[in-house]
Amino acid sequence: MSKFVLLNARLFAVGADLTGASNKIELTSEVEDQETTNYYSAGYKEVIGGLGSAEVSAEGQWEAADSTKVDDAMWARLGGVGPWTMCPDNANVGDLAYITQCLTASYALGGAVGDVAPWTAKGASSWPLVRGQVAHPAGTPRTSTGAGTGVQLGAVTAGRRLYAALHVLSVAGTTPSITARVESAPTNAFAAPTTQLTFTAATAAGGEALRTTGGAISDTWYRVAWTISGTSPSFMFATSLGIR
């Protein structure tokens, strides 16, 4: 990805797509430096990496009235933990995505008379920040069981993990249900895919983040597949995957 101007950054917070109500998104990640200076340090401080953390800050124009709006989404999840996905440009399959499990740590609204009503929010990470790819686009409705396009993330070496975030953005139909899973394969043909992660069945807007246990995965291609049931079901959802 070459240099570009921020025009279409995407933000998914649990079960809400906040892109249309956001005009600023900042993502920070840091590792504590812990001092290990000793008599062999030759008069200079020595440090090693300690605990890591990440934070997502966002702001924009306030809206309310249903679960897709920022006020409803943030108020309902204040103090709760769920997946946040940030894309610096688009959110098409294969596009760059940053994923973390966040505590919705703060939410503020209101401003001066005459202002477009603003909001600000902060998510504090409770999982590592993961750099990955979008595996399912938010704007594609799904009405039946199927599988998405594969993305090449590479193998997962021992001690690292595969991370996945699911954002169910809208649900329609009678008794609709979707169970999404992450599959891997050695090639993009997915001739005999292996299920690596399975999300809890979803019947309403919401989100979930999952990760593997830390064992090695030799496959290099990954995709999202889903099983849908119900009468006239329709789901809009976004999914992102990454390895760390």
Coordinates of C-alpha atoms in Angstrom, one line a residue:
M1 CA 0.0 0.0 0.0
S2 CA 1.5 3.3 -1.1
K3 CA 1.0 6.7 0.5
F4 CA -2.6 7.9 0.5
V5 CA -5.0 10.4 2.1
L6 CA -7.4 9.2 4.8
L7 CA -10.8 9.3 3.0
N8 CA -12.5 6.0 3.7
A9 CA -11.1 4.6 7.0
R10 CA -13.4 1.9 8.4
L11 CA -14.3 1.2 12.0
F12 CA -16.2 -1.8 13.3
A13 CA -16.9 -2.0 17.0
V14 CA -18.5 -5.2 18.1
G15 CA -21.8 -5.2 16.1
A16 CA -21.8 -1.7 14.7
D17 CA -20.2 -0.2 11.6
L18 CA -19.3 3.3 12.8
T19 CA -17.7 4.4 9.6
G20 CA -20.5 6.7 8.5
A21 CA -20.5 8.4 11.9
S22 CA -16.7 8.7 12.3
N23 CA -14.3 11.4 11.1
K24 CA -11.3 10.5 13.2
I25 CA -9.7 7.2 14.1
E26 CA -6.4 6.8 15.9
L27 CA -4.7 3.6 16.8
T28 CA -1.8 3.4 19.2
S29 CA 0.3 0.4 20.4
E30 CA 3.2 0.4 22.8
V31 CA 5.3 -1.9 24.9
E32 CA 6.5 -0.9 28.4
D33 CA 10.3 -0.6 28.8
Q34 CA 11.5 -2.3 31.9
E35 CA 15.0 -1.3 33.1
T36 CA 17.7 -4.0 33.5
T37 CA 20.7 -1.7 34.0
N38 CA 23.6 -3.4 35.8
Y39 CA 27.4 -3.0 36.4
Y40 CA 28.1 -4.4 33.0
S41 CA 26.0 -1.8 31.3
A42 CA 28.9 0.6 30.8
G43 CA 27.1 3.6 32.1
Y44 CA 24.1 3.3 29.9
K45 CA 20.6 2.2 30.8
E46 CA 19.5 -1.2 29.5
V47 CA 15.8 -2.1 29.0
I48 CA 13.7 -5.0 27.9
G49 CA 10.2 -5.1 26.7
G50 CA 7.5 -5.5 29.3
L51 CA 3.7 -5.5 29.0
G52 CA 2.1 -4.4 25.7
S53 CA -1.1 -2.4 25.2
A54 CA -3.1 -0.9 22.4
E55 CA -5.8 1.8 22.3
V56 CA -8.3 2.9 19.7
S57 CA -9.6 6.5 19.9
A58 CA -12.5 7.6 17.6
E59 CA -14.8 10.5 17.2
G60 CA -17.4 11.8 14.8
Q61 CA -21.0 12.9 14.5
W62 CA -23.5 11.7 17.1
E63 CA -26.5 9.6 16.1
A64 CA -29.0 7.5 18.0
A65 CA -32.3 5.5 17.5
D66 CA -31.2 1.9 16.8
S67 CA -28.4 -0.6 17.5
T68 CA -26.5 0.5 14.4
K69 CA -26.1 4.0 15.6
V70 CA -23.1 5.1 17.7
D71 CA -25.0 6.2 20.8
D72 CA -26.9 2.9 21.1
A73 CA -23.8 0.8 20.3
M74 CA -21.4 2.6 22.7
W75 CA -23.9 3.0 25.5
A76 CA -24.8 -0.7 25.4
R77 CA -21.2 -1.8 25.4
L78 CA -19.6 0.7 27.8
G79 CA -17.5 -1.3 30.2
G80 CA -17.9 -4.4 28.1
V81 CA -15.3 -6.3 26.0
G82 CA -15.6 -7.1 22.3
P83 CA -13.8 -7.1 19.0
W84 CA -12.8 -3.8 17.2
T85 CA -11.5 -3.8 13.6
M86 CA -9.9 -0.8 12.0
C87 CA -9.1 -0.6 8.3
P88 CA -7.0 2.5 7.2
D89 CA -8.7 2.5 3.7
N90 CA -11.4 0.1 2.5
A91 CA -12.7 -3.1 4.0
N92 CA -12.6 -5.4 0.9
V93 CA -11.4 -8.9 1.1
G94 CA -7.6 -8.8 1.4
D95 CA -7.4 -5.2 2.6
L96 CA -5.3 -4.3 5.6
A97 CA -7.0 -4.6 8.9
Y98 CA -6.0 -4.1 12.6
I99 CA -7.8 -6.3 15.1
T100 CA -8.0 -6.3 18.8
Q101 CA -10.3 -7.3 21.6
C102 CA -11.2 -4.1 23.4
L103 CA -12.8 -2.8 26.5
T104 CA -15.1 0.1 25.6
A105 CA -13.4 2.3 28.2
S106 CA -15.0 5.7 27.6
Y107 CA -17.8 7.4 25.7
A108 CA -18.6 11.1 25.6
L109 CA -21.1 13.2 23.7
G110 CA -22.2 16.8 23.3
G111 CA -20.6 20.1 22.4
A112 CA -21.3 23.8 22.0
V113 CA -24.5 25.3 20.7
G114 CA -24.5 25.3 16.9
D115 CA -22.1 22.4 16.6
V116 CA -22.9 19.2 14.8
A117 CA -23.5 17.0 17.8
P118 CA -20.2 15.2 18.4
W119 CA -19.1 11.9 20.1
T120 CA -15.8 10.5 21.3
A121 CA -14.9 7.0 22.4
K122 CA -11.9 5.0 23.5
G123 CA -11.3 1.2 23.3
A124 CA -8.5 -0.2 25.5
S125 CA -7.1 -3.5 24.3
S126 CA -7.4 -6.7 26.4
W127 CA -5.8 -8.8 23.7
P128 CA -2.7 -8.0 21.5
L129 CA -3.1 -5.7 18.5
V130 CA -3.0 -7.9 15.4
R131 CA -2.2 -6.8 11.9
G132 CA -4.1 -8.8 9.4
Q133 CA -6.6 -8.8 6.5
V134 CA -10.3 -8.5 5.9
A135 CA -11.8 -11.9 5.1
H136 CA -15.4 -10.9 4.5
P137 CA -16.7 -7.5 3.3
A138 CA -19.3 -5.7 5.4
G139 CA -21.5 -4.7 2.4
T140 CA -22.2 -8.2 1.1
P141 CA -25.5 -9.7 2.4
R142 CA -25.6 -13.5 3.0
T143 CA -28.8 -15.4 2.8
S144 CA -27.6 -19.0 2.6
T145 CA -24.8 -21.3 3.7
G146 CA -21.5 -20.6 1.9
A147 CA -17.8 -19.7 2.1
G148 CA -15.8 -16.6 1.4
T149 CA -12.7 -15.8 -0.6
G150 CA -9.4 -17.1 0.7
V151 CA -6.6 -14.8 2.0
Q152 CA -3.0 -15.8 2.2
L153 CA -1.7 -15.1 5.7
G154 CA 1.1 -17.6 5.9
A155 CA 1.8 -20.4 8.3
V156 CA 1.3 -20.1 12.0
T157 CA 4.5 -21.1 13.8
A158 CA 4.5 -22.6 17.3
G159 CA 3.8 -20.1 20.0
R160 CA 2.0 -17.7 17.7
R161 CA -1.8 -17.6 17.2
L162 CA -4.4 -17.1 14.5
Y163 CA -6.8 -14.3 15.5
A164 CA -10.3 -13.7 14.1
A165 CA -12.9 -11.0 14.6
L166 CA -16.6 -11.3 13.6
H167 CA -18.9 -8.3 13.5
V168 CA -22.5 -9.2 12.8
L169 CA -23.9 -5.9 11.7
S170 CA -27.6 -6.6 10.8
V171 CA -29.9 -9.6 10.9
A172 CA -33.3 -10.1 9.2
G173 CA -35.8 -12.9 8.7
T174 CA -37.7 -15.3 11.0
T175 CA -35.6 -17.2 13.5
P176 CA -32.4 -16.4 11.6
S177 CA -29.1 -17.9 12.8
I178 CA -25.5 -17.8 11.4
T179 CA -22.6 -19.9 12.6
A180 CA -19.3 -18.7 11.1
R181 CA -16.0 -20.5 11.2
V182 CA -12.4 -20.0 10.0
E183 CA -11.0 -22.6 7.7
S184 CA -7.4 -23.2 6.5
A185 CA -5.9 -25.0 3.6
P186 CA -2.5 -25.4 2.0
T187 CA -3.7 -23.8 -1.3
N188 CA -6.5 -21.4 -2.3
A189 CA -8.5 -24.3 -3.7
F190 CA -9.6 -25.4 -0.2
A191 CA -10.0 -28.9 -1.4
A192 CA -10.1 -30.3 2.1
P193 CA -10.2 -27.4 4.5
T194 CA -9.5 -27.6 8.2
T195 CA -11.7 -25.7 10.7
Q196 CA -9.5 -23.7 13.0
L197 CA -12.0 -21.6 14.9
T198 CA -15.8 -21.6 15.2
F199 CA -17.8 -18.6 16.4
T200 CA -20.9 -18.9 18.6
A201 CA -24.1 -19.0 16.6
A202 CA -25.5 -15.4 16.2
T203 CA -29.1 -14.5 16.0
A204 CA -28.7 -10.7 16.5
A205 CA -26.2 -8.0 15.8
G206 CA -23.1 -8.4 17.9
G207 CA -19.5 -9.5 17.7
E208 CA -16.9 -12.0 18.9
A209 CA -13.2 -12.4 18.8
L210 CA -11.4 -15.8 18.8
R211 CA -7.8 -17.1 18.7
T212 CA -6.1 -20.4 18.5
T213 CA -4.2 -22.0 21.4
G214 CA -0.7 -21.4 20.1
G215 CA 0.0 -24.6 18.2
A216 CA 1.6 -24.5 14.8
I217 CA -0.6 -24.4 11.6
S218 CA 1.2 -25.4 8.4
D219 CA -1.6 -24.2 6.1
T220 CA -1.1 -20.7 4.6
W221 CA -4.5 -19.9 3.2
Y222 CA -7.5 -19.0 5.3
R223 CA -11.2 -18.2 4.7
V224 CA -14.5 -17.6 6.5
A225 CA -17.3 -20.0 6.0
W226 CA -20.8 -19.9 7.4
T227 CA -23.9 -22.0 8.0
I228 CA -27.2 -20.0 7.9
S229 CA -30.7 -21.2 8.9
G230 CA -34.1 -19.7 9.4
T231 CA -36.9 -18.4 7.2
S232 CA -35.8 -15.8 4.7
P233 CA -32.6 -15.0 6.7
S234 CA -30.2 -12.3 5.7
F235 CA -27.0 -11.3 7.4
M236 CA -24.6 -8.4 7.0
F237 CA -21.2 -9.1 8.7
A238 CA -17.5 -8.3 8.5
T239 CA -14.7 -10.6 9.4
S240 CA -11.0 -10.0 9.7
L241 CA -8.1 -12.4 10.3
G242 CA -4.5 -12.1 11.4
I243 CA -1.5 -13.9 12.9
R244 CA 0.6 -12.8 15.9

